[in-house]
Tab-separated table of C-alpha atoms in Angstrom:
chain	number	residue	atom	x	y	z
A	1	MET	CA	-54.660	149.638	-60.046
A	2	ASN	CA	-54.767	149.840	-56.248
A	3	ASN	CA	-58.565	150.164	-56.338
A	4	LYS	CA	-58.832	146.947	-58.380
A	5	ILE	CA	-56.663	145.090	-55.814
A	6	GLU	CA	-58.893	146.323	-52.972
A	7	GLU	CA	-61.933	145.178	-54.935
A	8	LEU	CA	-60.421	141.711	-55.425
A	9	GLU	CA	-59.540	141.469	-51.727
A	10	PHE	CA	-63.118	142.355	-50.849
A	11	GLU	CA	-64.417	139.717	-53.267
A	12	LYS	CA	-62.212	137.118	-51.547
A	13	ILE	CA	-64.099	137.914	-48.336
A	14	LEU	CA	-67.378	137.528	-50.214
A	15	TRP	CA	-66.313	134.062	-51.353
A	16	TRP	CA	-65.678	133.050	-47.728
A	17	ILE	CA	-69.158	134.304	-46.863
A	18	VAL	CA	-70.591	132.265	-49.768
A	19	ILE	CA	-68.785	129.162	-48.475
A	20	PHE	CA	-70.194	129.787	-44.979
A	21	ALA	CA	-73.704	130.266	-46.410
A	22	ALA	CA	-73.376	127.042	-48.409
A	23	ALA	CA	-72.347	125.142	-45.275
A	24	LEU	CA	-75.329	126.623	-43.431
A	25	SER	CA	-77.617	125.518	-46.271
A	26	ILE	CA	-76.269	121.965	-45.990
A	27	TYR	CA	-77.025	122.075	-42.282
A	28	GLY	CA	-80.512	123.399	-43.104
A	29	ASP	CA	-81.033	120.487	-45.504
A	30	ASN	CA	-80.076	118.082	-42.726
A	31	LEU	CA	-82.617	119.743	-40.435
A	32	GLU	CA	-85.255	119.503	-43.170
A	33	GLU	CA	-84.456	115.810	-43.517
A	34	GLN	CA	-84.786	115.408	-39.740
A	35	PHE	CA	-88.200	117.077	-39.928
A	36	ILE	CA	-89.354	114.721	-42.703
A	37	ILE	CA	-88.120	111.586	-40.941
A	38	LYS	CA	-88.980	112.437	-37.311
A	39	ASN	CA	-91.650	115.113	-37.809
A	40	ASP	CA	-89.556	117.433	-35.628
A	41	LEU	CA	-91.227	120.835	-35.920
A	42	ASN	CA	-88.323	122.644	-34.250
A	43	ALA	CA	-85.951	121.321	-36.919
A	44	GLU	CA	-88.299	122.587	-39.622
A	45	LYS	CA	-88.502	126.052	-38.031
A	46	GLU	CA	-84.738	126.213	-37.635
A	47	SER	CA	-84.156	125.130	-41.240
A	48	LYS	CA	-86.595	127.794	-42.478
A	49	SER	CA	-84.717	130.446	-40.469
A	50	ILE	CA	-81.419	129.250	-41.913
A	51	PHE	CA	-82.749	129.363	-45.469
A	52	ILE	CA	-84.136	132.870	-44.992
A	53	PHE	CA	-80.797	133.996	-43.553
A	54	THR	CA	-78.749	132.484	-46.390
A	55	ILE	CA	-81.023	133.920	-49.065
A	56	THR	CA	-80.725	137.350	-47.445
A	57	ILE	CA	-76.934	137.042	-47.428
A	58	SER	CA	-77.071	136.035	-51.108
A	59	ILE	CA	-79.189	139.059	-51.990
A	60	LEU	CA	-76.711	141.385	-50.280
A	61	ILE	CA	-73.832	139.801	-52.166
A	62	TYR	CA	-75.727	140.051	-55.455
A	63	LEU	CA	-76.477	143.707	-54.731
A	64	TYR	CA	-72.728	144.322	-54.423
A	65	TYR	CA	-72.282	142.833	-57.899
A	66	VAL	CA	-75.141	144.910	-59.306
A	67	ASN	CA	-73.392	148.022	-57.947
A	68	ARG	CA	-70.037	146.914	-59.371
A	69	ASN	CA	-71.525	146.119	-62.770
A	70	TYR	CA	-73.382	149.444	-62.806
A	71	LYS	CA	-70.104	151.291	-62.164
A	72	GLN	CA	-68.397	149.342	-64.952
A	73	TYR	CA	-71.285	150.125	-67.307
A	74	GLU	CA	-71.176	153.840	-66.495
A	75	LEU	CA	-67.404	153.906	-66.990
A	76	SER	CA	-67.691	152.168	-70.344
A	77	LYS	CA	-70.298	154.721	-71.471
A	78	TYR	CA	-68.049	157.569	-70.297
A	79	ILE	CA	-64.969	156.387	-72.213
A	80	ASN	CA	-67.015	155.245	-75.276
A	81	ASP	CA	-65.892	151.652	-74.866
A	82	ASP	CA	-66.863	149.224	-77.648
A	83	ASN	CA	-68.060	146.788	-74.949
A	84	THR	CA	-70.687	149.094	-73.505
A	85	ASN	CA	-73.504	146.779	-74.644
A	86	LEU	CA	-71.777	143.826	-73.002
A	87	HIS	CA	-71.530	145.765	-69.739
A	88	LEU	CA	-75.251	146.585	-70.044
A	89	ILE	CA	-76.086	142.899	-70.557
A	90	ARG	CA	-73.982	141.987	-67.493
A	91	LEU	CA	-75.800	144.663	-65.452
A	92	ALA	CA	-79.195	143.469	-66.634
A	93	GLY	CA	-78.302	139.861	-65.780
A	94	SER	CA	-77.166	140.748	-62.290
A	95	ILE	CA	-80.367	142.726	-61.726
A	96	LEU	CA	-82.400	139.695	-62.824
A	97	ILE	CA	-80.504	137.515	-60.351
A	98	VAL	CA	-81.374	139.932	-57.511
A	99	VAL	CA	-85.045	139.992	-58.546
A	100	GLY	CA	-85.090	136.170	-58.672
A	101	ALA	CA	-83.469	135.923	-55.253
A	102	ILE	CA	-86.041	138.361	-53.834
A	103	PHE	CA	-88.830	136.160	-55.227
A	104	ILE	CA	-87.255	133.075	-53.647
A	105	LEU	CA	-87.005	134.952	-50.313
A	106	TYR	CA	-90.652	136.016	-50.584
A	107	PHE	CA	-91.686	132.431	-51.284
A	108	GLU	CA	-89.606	131.054	-48.400
A	109	VAL	CA	-91.029	133.595	-45.924
A	110	ASN	CA	-94.642	133.048	-46.997
A	111	GLU	CA	-94.677	129.300	-47.625
A	112	LYS	CA	-96.612	127.558	-44.839
A	113	ARG	CA	-95.567	123.969	-45.430
A	114	PRO	CA	-92.033	122.683	-45.879
A	115	VAL	CA	-91.030	122.032	-49.471
A	116	GLY	CA	-87.292	121.571	-49.084
A	117	SER	CA	-84.434	124.001	-49.310
A	118	PRO	CA	-84.631	126.913	-51.746
A	119	ALA	CA	-82.461	126.711	-54.852
A	120	ILE	CA	-80.401	129.841	-55.238
C-alpha cells in the first residue's frame, strides 16, 4: 500500500512537469508565430529548441509509464491474473507511444524548415 502511495506522489510531480512542458510549448508556438509574421530567425531557433526539449521530457515521462506497465504486466503473469492480456495491451500501447514520440523527436531535429509545433 505504501509503495502505491509513493507511486501516486511521484505521478503528481510528473503532472506538474507535463503542465510546465505544455506552457513551454505554448511559448514555443508564440515564437513560431513571431517567426512567421516577422521572419525572426532567432525566434524560430528558440522555438525549435523548446520543442525538442519538451518532446524529450515527454519521452522520459512515457518511459516511466512503460516501466510501470511492464512491472504490472509481470506481476499479473506471476499471480495468474485474469487481466494479464489487458496489462499486455497497456504495455504494448505505452511502447507504441514512446516509439511515436521518438519519431516526432527525430523529425523535429532533422527538419530544416519550420512547419509549426510538433503534436505530441
